[in-house]
PDB file of N, CA and C in Angstrom:
ATOM      1  N   UNK A1184      -1.913  17.864  10.499  1.00 66.00           N
ATOM      2  CA  UNK A1184      -1.009  16.741  10.383  1.00 66.00           C
ATOM      3  C   UNK A1184       0.100  17.084   9.382  1.00 66.00           C
ATOM      4  N   UNK A1185       1.325  16.861   9.771  1.00 88.00           N
ATOM      5  CA  UNK A1185       2.477  17.157   8.932  1.00 88.00           C
ATOM      6  C   UNK A1185       2.666  16.057   7.892  1.00 88.00           C
ATOM      7  N   UNK A1186       3.051  16.458   6.684  1.00 94.00           N
ATOM      8  CA  UNK A1186       3.310  15.476   5.630  1.00 94.00           C
ATOM      9  C   UNK A1186       4.526  14.631   5.983  1.00 94.00           C
ATOM     10  N   UNK A1187       4.508  13.352   5.581  1.00 95.00           N
ATOM     11  CA  UNK A1187       5.662  12.495   5.849  1.00 95.00           C
ATOM     12  C   UNK A1187       6.853  12.896   4.977  1.00 95.00           C
ATOM     13  N   UNK A1188       8.014  12.459   5.380  1.00 96.00           N
ATOM     14  CA  UNK A1188       9.229  12.748   4.628  1.00 96.00           C
ATOM     15  C   UNK A1188       9.185  12.095   3.242  1.00 96.00           C
ATOM     16  N   UNK A1189       8.672  10.861   3.184  1.00 96.00           N
ATOM     17  CA  UNK A1189       8.583  10.180   1.895  1.00 96.00           C
ATOM     18  C   UNK A1189       7.407   9.214   1.881  1.00 96.00           C
ATOM     19  N   UNK A1190       7.051   8.796   0.664  1.00 98.00           N
ATOM     20  CA  UNK A1190       5.934   7.885   0.441  1.00 98.00           C
ATOM     21  C   UNK A1190       6.429   6.642  -0.261  1.00 98.00           C
ATOM     22  N   UNK A1191       5.928   5.505   0.169  1.00 97.00           N
ATOM     23  CA  UNK A1191       6.196   4.236  -0.497  1.00 97.00           C
ATOM     24  C   UNK A1191       4.899   3.812  -1.156  1.00 97.00           C
ATOM     25  N   UNK A1192       4.955   3.522  -2.449  1.00 98.00           N
ATOM     26  CA  UNK A1192       3.785   3.073  -3.195  1.00 98.00           C
ATOM     27  C   UNK A1192       3.966   1.590  -3.478  1.00 98.00           C
ATOM     28  N   UNK A1193       3.029   0.796  -2.992  1.00 97.00           N
ATOM     29  CA  UNK A1193       3.071  -0.649  -3.181  1.00 97.00           C
ATOM     30  C   UNK A1193       1.819  -1.060  -3.951  1.00 97.00           C
ATOM     31  N   UNK A1194       1.992  -1.343  -5.241  1.00 95.00           N
ATOM     32  CA  UNK A1194       0.869  -1.796  -6.061  1.00 95.00           C
ATOM     33  C   UNK A1194       0.732  -3.305  -5.890  1.00 95.00           C
ATOM     34  N   UNK A1195      -0.509  -3.784  -5.803  1.00 95.00           N
ATOM     35  CA  UNK A1195      -0.723  -5.208  -5.580  1.00 95.00           C
ATOM     36  C   UNK A1195      -1.973  -5.699  -6.290  1.00 95.00           C
ATOM     37  N   UNK A1196      -1.950  -6.977  -6.600  1.00 95.00           N
ATOM     38  CA  UNK A1196      -3.118  -7.647  -7.174  1.00 95.00           C
ATOM     39  C   UNK A1196      -3.073  -9.112  -6.740  1.00 95.00           C
ATOM     40  N   UNK A1197      -4.019  -9.520  -5.916  1.00 95.00           N
ATOM     41  CA  UNK A1197      -4.118 -10.905  -5.438  1.00 95.00           C
ATOM     42  C   UNK A1197      -2.805 -11.432  -4.862  1.00 95.00           C
ATOM     43  N   UNK A1198      -2.210 -10.651  -3.989  1.00 94.00           N
ATOM     44  CA  UNK A1198      -0.946 -11.059  -3.353  1.00 94.00           C
ATOM     45  C   UNK A1198      -1.071 -11.160  -1.839  1.00 94.00           C
ATOM     46  N   UNK A1199      -2.213 -11.623  -1.355  1.00 95.00           N
ATOM     47  CA  UNK A1199      -2.437 -11.655   0.097  1.00 95.00           C
ATOM     48  C   UNK A1199      -1.365 -12.426   0.856  1.00 95.00           C
ATOM     49  N   UNK A1200      -0.765 -13.442   0.219  1.00 95.00           N
ATOM     50  CA  UNK A1200       0.246 -14.230   0.924  1.00 95.00           C
ATOM     51  C   UNK A1200       1.592 -13.507   1.014  1.00 95.00           C
ATOM     52  N   UNK A1201       1.868 -12.604   0.075  1.00 96.00           N
ATOM     53  CA  UNK A1201       3.148 -11.886   0.068  1.00 96.00           C
ATOM     54  C   UNK A1201       3.083 -10.541   0.781  1.00 96.00           C
ATOM     55  N   UNK A1202       1.896  -9.984   0.894  1.00 97.00           N
ATOM     56  CA  UNK A1202       1.750  -8.641   1.458  1.00 97.00           C
ATOM     57  C   UNK A1202       2.277  -8.490   2.882  1.00 97.00           C
ATOM     58  N   UNK A1203       1.969  -9.398   3.807  1.00 96.00           N
ATOM     59  CA  UNK A1203       2.482  -9.192   5.170  1.00 96.00           C
ATOM     60  C   UNK A1203       3.998  -9.064   5.211  1.00 96.00           C
ATOM     61  N   UNK A1204       4.683  -9.874   4.453  1.00 97.00           N
ATOM     62  CA  UNK A1204       6.151  -9.817   4.434  1.00 97.00           C
ATOM     63  C   UNK A1204       6.639  -8.499   3.831  1.00 97.00           C
ATOM     64  N   UNK A1205       6.001  -8.060   2.743  1.00 97.00           N
ATOM     65  CA  UNK A1205       6.386  -6.790   2.110  1.00 97.00           C
ATOM     66  C   UNK A1205       6.150  -5.619   3.058  1.00 97.00           C
ATOM     67  N   UNK A1206       5.006  -5.615   3.705  1.00 98.00           N
ATOM     68  CA  UNK A1206       4.680  -4.521   4.626  1.00 98.00           C
ATOM     69  C   UNK A1206       5.609  -4.543   5.839  1.00 98.00           C
ATOM     70  N   UNK A1207       5.879  -5.709   6.384  1.00 97.00           N
ATOM     71  CA  UNK A1207       6.789  -5.804   7.525  1.00 97.00           C
ATOM     72  C   UNK A1207       8.193  -5.341   7.152  1.00 97.00           C
ATOM     73  N   UNK A1208       8.590  -5.566   5.908  1.00 97.00           N
ATOM     74  CA  UNK A1208       9.886  -5.078   5.451  1.00 97.00           C
ATOM     75  C   UNK A1208       9.935  -3.554   5.485  1.00 97.00           C
ATOM     76  N   UNK A1209       8.860  -2.921   5.053  1.00 97.00           N
ATOM     77  CA  UNK A1209       8.784  -1.458   5.100  1.00 97.00           C
ATOM     78  C   UNK A1209       8.801  -0.985   6.556  1.00 97.00           C
ATOM     79  N   UNK A1210       8.003  -1.623   7.396  1.00 97.00           N
ATOM     80  CA  UNK A1210       7.920  -1.210   8.795  1.00 97.00           C
ATOM     81  C   UNK A1210       9.233  -1.428   9.548  1.00 97.00           C
ATOM     82  N   UNK A1211      10.080  -2.312   9.049  1.00 96.00           N
ATOM     83  CA  UNK A1211      11.342  -2.614   9.710  1.00 96.00           C
ATOM     84  C   UNK A1211      12.496  -1.697   9.336  1.00 96.00           C
ATOM     85  N   UNK A1212      12.245  -0.724   8.486  1.00 94.00           N
ATOM     86  CA  UNK A1212      13.312   0.191   8.076  1.00 94.00           C
ATOM     87  C   UNK A1212      13.641   1.180   9.186  1.00 94.00           C
ATOM     88  N   UNK A1213      14.804   1.787   9.096  1.00 95.00           N
ATOM     89  CA  UNK A1213      15.242   2.688  10.156  1.00 95.00           C
ATOM     90  C   UNK A1213      14.617   4.072  10.060  1.00 95.00           C
ATOM     91  N   UNK A1214      14.300   4.542   8.865  1.00 94.00           N
ATOM     92  CA  UNK A1214      13.614   5.821   8.727  1.00 94.00           C
ATOM     93  C   UNK A1214      12.124   5.590   8.945  1.00 94.00           C
ATOM     94  N   UNK A1215      11.534   6.308   9.854  1.00 94.00           N
ATOM     95  CA  UNK A1215      10.157   6.043  10.268  1.00 94.00           C
ATOM     96  C   UNK A1215       9.152   7.082   9.791  1.00 94.00           C
ATOM     97  N   UNK A1216       9.632   8.166   9.203  1.00 96.00           N
ATOM     98  CA  UNK A1216       8.741   9.247   8.780  1.00 96.00           C
ATOM     99  C   UNK A1216       8.279   9.021   7.335  1.00 96.00           C
ATOM    100  N   UNK A1217       7.348   8.086   7.167  1.00 97.00           N
ATOM    101  CA  UNK A1217       6.869   7.732   5.831  1.00 97.00           C
ATOM    102  C   UNK A1217       5.385   7.423   5.870  1.00 97.00           C
ATOM    103  N   UNK A1218       4.809   7.329   4.695  1.00 97.00           N
ATOM    104  CA  UNK A1218       3.477   6.765   4.528  1.00 97.00           C
ATOM    105  C   UNK A1218       3.617   5.630   3.527  1.00 97.00           C
ATOM    106  N   UNK A1219       2.842   4.589   3.724  1.00 98.00           N
ATOM    107  CA  UNK A1219       2.823   3.446   2.815  1.00 98.00           C
ATOM    108  C   UNK A1219       1.439   3.384   2.185  1.00 98.00           C
ATOM    109  N   UNK A1220       1.382   3.569   0.873  1.00 98.00           N
ATOM    110  CA  UNK A1220       0.134   3.463   0.137  1.00 98.00           C
ATOM    111  C   UNK A1220       0.096   2.102  -0.541  1.00 98.00           C
ATOM    112  N   UNK A1221      -0.823   1.265  -0.115  1.00 98.00           N
ATOM    113  CA  UNK A1221      -1.016  -0.046  -0.738  1.00 98.00           C
ATOM    114  C   UNK A1221      -2.154   0.114  -1.731  1.00 98.00           C
ATOM    115  N   UNK A1222      -1.817   0.132  -3.017  1.00 97.00           N
ATOM    116  CA  UNK A1222      -2.795   0.347  -4.070  1.00 97.00           C
ATOM    117  C   UNK A1222      -3.232  -1.023  -4.587  1.00 97.00           C
ATOM    118  N   UNK A1223      -4.481  -1.359  -4.331  1.00 96.00           N
ATOM    119  CA  UNK A1223      -5.045  -2.659  -4.731  1.00 96.00           C
ATOM    120  C   UNK A1223      -5.701  -2.513  -6.102  1.00 96.00           C
ATOM    121  N   UNK A1224      -5.172  -3.242  -7.066  1.00 95.00           N
ATOM    122  CA  UNK A1224      -5.636  -3.134  -8.451  1.00 95.00           C
ATOM    123  C   UNK A1224      -6.740  -4.141  -8.763  1.00 95.00           C
ATOM    124  N   UNK A1225      -7.755  -4.187  -7.907  1.00 93.00           N
ATOM    125  CA  UNK A1225      -8.915  -5.036  -8.166  1.00 93.00           C
ATOM    126  C   UNK A1225      -8.777  -6.465  -7.694  1.00 93.00           C
ATOM    127  N   UNK A1226      -8.064  -6.688  -6.623  1.00 94.00           N
ATOM    128  CA  UNK A1226      -7.869  -8.046  -6.104  1.00 94.00           C
ATOM    129  C   UNK A1226      -9.202  -8.722  -5.792  1.00 94.00           C
ATOM    130  N   UNK A1227      -9.224 -10.035  -6.003  1.00 94.00           N
ATOM    131  CA  UNK A1227     -10.410 -10.823  -5.672  1.00 94.00           C
ATOM    132  C   UNK A1227     -10.164 -11.696  -4.447  1.00 94.00           C
ATOM    133  N   UNK A1228      -8.970 -11.627  -3.889  1.00 95.00           N
ATOM    134  CA  UNK A1228      -8.696 -12.351  -2.645  1.00 95.00           C
ATOM    135  C   UNK A1228      -8.956 -11.399  -1.482  1.00 95.00           C
ATOM    136  N   UNK A1229      -8.495 -11.729  -0.304  1.00 93.00           N
ATOM    137  CA  UNK A1229      -8.770 -10.867   0.853  1.00 93.00           C
ATOM    138  C   UNK A1229      -7.620  -9.894   1.142  1.00 93.00           C
ATOM    139  N   UNK A1230      -7.077  -9.316   0.085  1.00 96.00           N
ATOM    140  CA  UNK A1230      -5.987  -8.354   0.196  1.00 96.00           C
ATOM    141  C   UNK A1230      -6.338  -7.221   1.157  1.00 96.00           C
ATOM    142  N   UNK A1231      -7.518  -6.669   1.004  1.00 96.00           N
ATOM    143  CA  UNK A1231      -7.935  -5.533   1.854  1.00 96.00           C
ATOM    144  C   UNK A1231      -7.828  -5.896   3.341  1.00 96.00           C
ATOM    145  N   UNK A1232      -8.305  -7.063   3.718  1.00 96.00           N
ATOM    146  CA  UNK A1232      -8.311  -7.459   5.128  1.00 96.00           C
ATOM    147  C   UNK A1232      -6.905  -7.733   5.638  1.00 96.00           C
ATOM    148  N   UNK A1233      -6.042  -8.242   4.767  1.00 96.00           N
ATOM    149  CA  UNK A1233      -4.650  -8.466   5.163  1.00 96.00           C
ATOM    150  C   UNK A1233      -3.999  -7.137   5.526  1.00 96.00           C
ATOM    151  N   UNK A1234      -4.215  -6.127   4.688  1.00 97.00           N
ATOM    152  CA  UNK A1234      -3.631  -4.809   4.942  1.00 97.00           C
ATOM    153  C   UNK A1234      -4.252  -4.177   6.188  1.00 97.00           C
ATOM    154  N   UNK A1235      -5.565  -4.241   6.312  1.00 96.00           N
ATOM    155  CA  UNK A1235      -6.245  -3.594   7.434  1.00 96.00           C
ATOM    156  C   UNK A1235      -5.951  -4.255   8.775  1.00 96.00           C
ATOM    157  N   UNK A1236      -5.512  -5.498   8.768  1.00 96.00           N
ATOM    158  CA  UNK A1236      -5.144  -6.181  10.022  1.00 96.00           C
ATOM    159  C   UNK A1236      -3.863  -5.619  10.624  1.00 96.00           C
ATOM    160  N   UNK A1237      -3.046  -5.025   9.781  1.00 95.00           N
ATOM    161  CA  UNK A1237      -1.790  -4.441  10.267  1.00 95.00           C
ATOM    162  C   UNK A1237      -2.098  -3.023  10.725  1.00 95.00           C
ATOM    163  N   UNK A1238      -2.150  -2.843  12.004  1.00 95.00           N
ATOM    164  CA  UNK A1238      -2.570  -1.573  12.600  1.00 95.00           C
ATOM    165  C   UNK A1238      -1.388  -0.613  12.696  1.00 95.00           C
ATOM    166  N   UNK A1239      -1.299   0.251  11.712  1.00 96.00           N
ATOM    167  CA  UNK A1239      -0.261   1.280  11.719  1.00 96.00           C
ATOM    168  C   UNK A1239      -0.827   2.480  10.969  1.00 96.00           C
ATOM    169  N   UNK A1240      -0.862   3.635  11.580  1.00 96.00           N
ATOM    170  CA  UNK A1240      -1.478   4.796  10.931  1.00 96.00           C
ATOM    171  C   UNK A1240      -0.742   5.270   9.677  1.00 96.00           C
ATOM    172  N   UNK A1241       0.476   4.807   9.470  1.00 97.00           N
ATOM    173  CA  UNK A1241       1.226   5.206   8.278  1.00 97.00           C
ATOM    174  C   UNK A1241       0.820   4.413   7.048  1.00 97.00           C
ATOM    175  N   UNK A1242       0.037   3.347   7.237  1.00 98.00           N
ATOM    176  CA  UNK A1242      -0.368   2.476   6.131  1.00 98.00           C
ATOM    177  C   UNK A1242      -1.778   2.852   5.694  1.00 98.00           C
ATOM    178  N   UNK A1243      -1.935   3.032   4.387  1.00 97.00           N
ATOM    179  CA  UNK A1243      -3.259   3.355   3.843  1.00 97.00           C
ATOM    180  C   UNK A1243      -3.572   2.387   2.705  1.00 97.00           C
ATOM    181  N   UNK A1244      -4.706   1.718   2.825  1.00 98.00           N
ATOM    182  CA  UNK A1244      -5.190   0.825   1.778  1.00 98.00           C
ATOM    183  C   UNK A1244      -6.008   1.661   0.796  1.00 98.00           C
ATOM    184  N   UNK A1245      -5.689   1.543  -0.500  1.00 97.00           N
ATOM    185  CA  UNK A1245      -6.382   2.318  -1.531  1.00 97.00           C
ATOM    186  C   UNK A1245      -6.832   1.371  -2.636  1.00 97.00           C
ATOM    187  N   UNK A1246      -8.135   1.183  -2.794  1.00 95.00           N
ATOM    188  CA  UNK A1246      -8.599   0.374  -3.914  1.00 95.00           C
ATOM    189  C   UNK A1246      -8.548   1.197  -5.202  1.00 95.00           C
ATOM    190  N   UNK A1247      -7.999   0.617  -6.259  1.00 89.00           N
ATOM    191  CA  UNK A1247      -7.989   1.279  -7.562  1.00 89.00           C
ATOM    192  C   UNK A1247      -9.377   1.098  -8.163  1.00 89.00           C
ATOM    193  N   UNK A1248     -10.099   2.175  -8.350  1.00 83.00           N
ATOM    194  CA  UNK A1248     -11.486   2.094  -8.810  1.00 83.00           C
ATOM    195  C   UNK A1248     -11.599   1.688 -10.274  1.00 83.00           C
ATOM    196  N   UNK A1249     -10.492   1.781 -11.004  1.00 85.00           N
ATOM    197  CA  UNK A1249     -10.475   1.357 -12.413  1.00 85.00           C
ATOM    198  C   UNK A1249      -9.340   0.348 -12.569  1.00 85.00           C
ATOM    199  N   UNK A1250      -9.563  -0.909 -12.143  1.00 84.00           N
ATOM    200  CA  UNK A1250      -8.497  -1.909 -12.229  1.00 84.00           C
ATOM    201  C   UNK A1250      -7.958  -2.038 -13.646  1.00 84.00           C
ATOM    202  N   UNK A1251      -6.672  -2.361 -13.740  1.00 87.00           N
ATOM    203  CA  UNK A1251      -5.994  -2.453 -15.027  1.00 87.00           C
ATOM    204  C   UNK A1251      -5.302  -3.801 -15.159  1.00 87.00           C
ATOM    205  N   UNK A1252      -4.679  -4.006 -16.282  1.00 83.00           N
ATOM    206  CA  UNK A1252      -3.891  -5.222 -16.487  1.00 83.00           C
ATOM    207  C   UNK A1252      -2.403  -4.900 -16.431  1.00 83.00           C
ATOM    208  N   UNK A1253      -2.075  -3.725 -15.957  1.00 86.00           N
ATOM    209  CA  UNK A1253      -0.694  -3.262 -15.886  1.00 86.00           C
ATOM    210  C   UNK A1253      -0.439  -2.693 -14.501  1.00 86.00           C
ATOM    211  N   UNK A1254       0.812  -2.661 -14.096  1.00 85.00           N
ATOM    212  CA  UNK A1254       1.138  -2.073 -12.795  1.00 85.00           C
ATOM    213  C   UNK A1254       1.268  -0.557 -12.880  1.00 85.00           C
ATOM    214  N   UNK A1255       1.278  -0.003 -14.084  1.00 90.00           N
ATOM    215  CA  UNK A1255       1.455   1.445 -14.228  1.00 90.00           C
ATOM    216  C   UNK A1255       0.312   2.272 -13.640  1.00 90.00           C
ATOM    217  N   UNK A1256      -0.960   1.996 -13.972  1.00 92.00           N
ATOM    218  CA  UNK A1256      -2.035   2.826 -13.405  1.00 92.00           C
ATOM    219  C   UNK A1256      -2.078   2.837 -11.872  1.00 92.00           C
ATOM    220  N   UNK A1257      -1.930   1.684 -11.194  1.00 93.00           N
ATOM    221  CA  UNK A1257      -1.935   1.767  -9.730  1.00 93.00           C
ATOM    222  C   UNK A1257      -0.749   2.560  -9.179  1.00 93.00           C
ATOM    223  N   UNK A1258       0.404   2.409  -9.796  1.00 94.00           N
ATOM    224  CA  UNK A1258       1.563   3.194  -9.343  1.00 94.00           C
ATOM    225  C   UNK A1258       1.324   4.684  -9.558  1.00 94.00           C
ATOM    226  N   UNK A1259       0.771   5.031 -10.719  1.00 93.00           N
ATOM    227  CA  UNK A1259       0.486   6.438 -10.993  1.00 93.00           C
ATOM    228  C   UNK A1259      -0.528   6.999 -10.007  1.00 93.00           C
ATOM    229  N   UNK A1260      -1.524   6.202  -9.647  1.00 94.00           N
ATOM    230  CA  UNK A1260      -2.500   6.618  -8.643  1.00 94.00           C
ATOM    231  C   UNK A1260      -1.799   6.898  -7.315  1.00 94.00           C
ATOM    232  N   UNK A1261      -0.907   5.999  -6.928  1.00 95.00           N
ATOM    233  CA  UNK A1261      -0.154   6.192  -5.692  1.00 95.00           C
ATOM    234  C   UNK A1261       0.704   7.444  -5.735  1.00 95.00           C
ATOM    235  N   UNK A1262       1.326   7.710  -6.873  1.00 95.00           N
ATOM    236  CA  UNK A1262       2.151   8.909  -7.019  1.00 95.00           C
ATOM    237  C   UNK A1262       1.291  10.161  -6.879  1.00 95.00           C
ATOM    238  N   UNK A1263       0.096  10.131  -7.459  1.00 96.00           N
ATOM    239  CA  UNK A1263      -0.812  11.283  -7.353  1.00 96.00           C
ATOM    240  C   UNK A1263      -1.244  11.514  -5.910  1.00 96.00           C
ATOM    241  N   UNK A1264      -1.406  10.452  -5.142  1.00 96.00           N
ATOM    242  CA  UNK A1264      -1.869  10.563  -3.762  1.00 96.00           C
ATOM    243  C   UNK A1264      -0.751  10.838  -2.763  1.00 96.00           C
ATOM    244  N   UNK A1265       0.489  10.630  -3.182  1.00 97.00           N
ATOM    245  CA  UNK A1265       1.640  10.738  -2.267  1.00 97.00           C
ATOM    246  C   UNK A1265       1.742  12.120  -1.645  1.00 97.00           C
ATOM    247  N   UNK A1266       2.013  12.138  -0.348  1.00 96.00           N
ATOM    248  CA  UNK A1266       2.214  13.380   0.374  1.00 96.00           C
ATOM    249  C   UNK A1266       3.677  13.583   0.742  1.00 96.00           C
ATOM    250  N   UNK A1267       4.477  12.555   0.603  1.00 93.00           N
ATOM    251  CA  UNK A1267       5.885  12.635   0.967  1.00 93.00           C
ATOM    252  C   UNK A1267       6.767  12.965  -0.204  1.00 93.00           C
TER     253      UNK A1267
END
């Protein structure tokens, strides 16, 4: 599998109501060679299921195994995982 041209890192925490709109915004862009990493920073809502309902192989749900109180650790995790 070839690496994507670029990676989008979307850090989230309990944003199930905003996620579909954010993800659809990414999917609606004109450049299609990307991966979207949704880094969940320990959400207690159904964030995981919201992301997994959107069937697109470019989207990857990643739970942050060490949730934080800052957006920096999830973003850094996404940067480490980025292939684009």
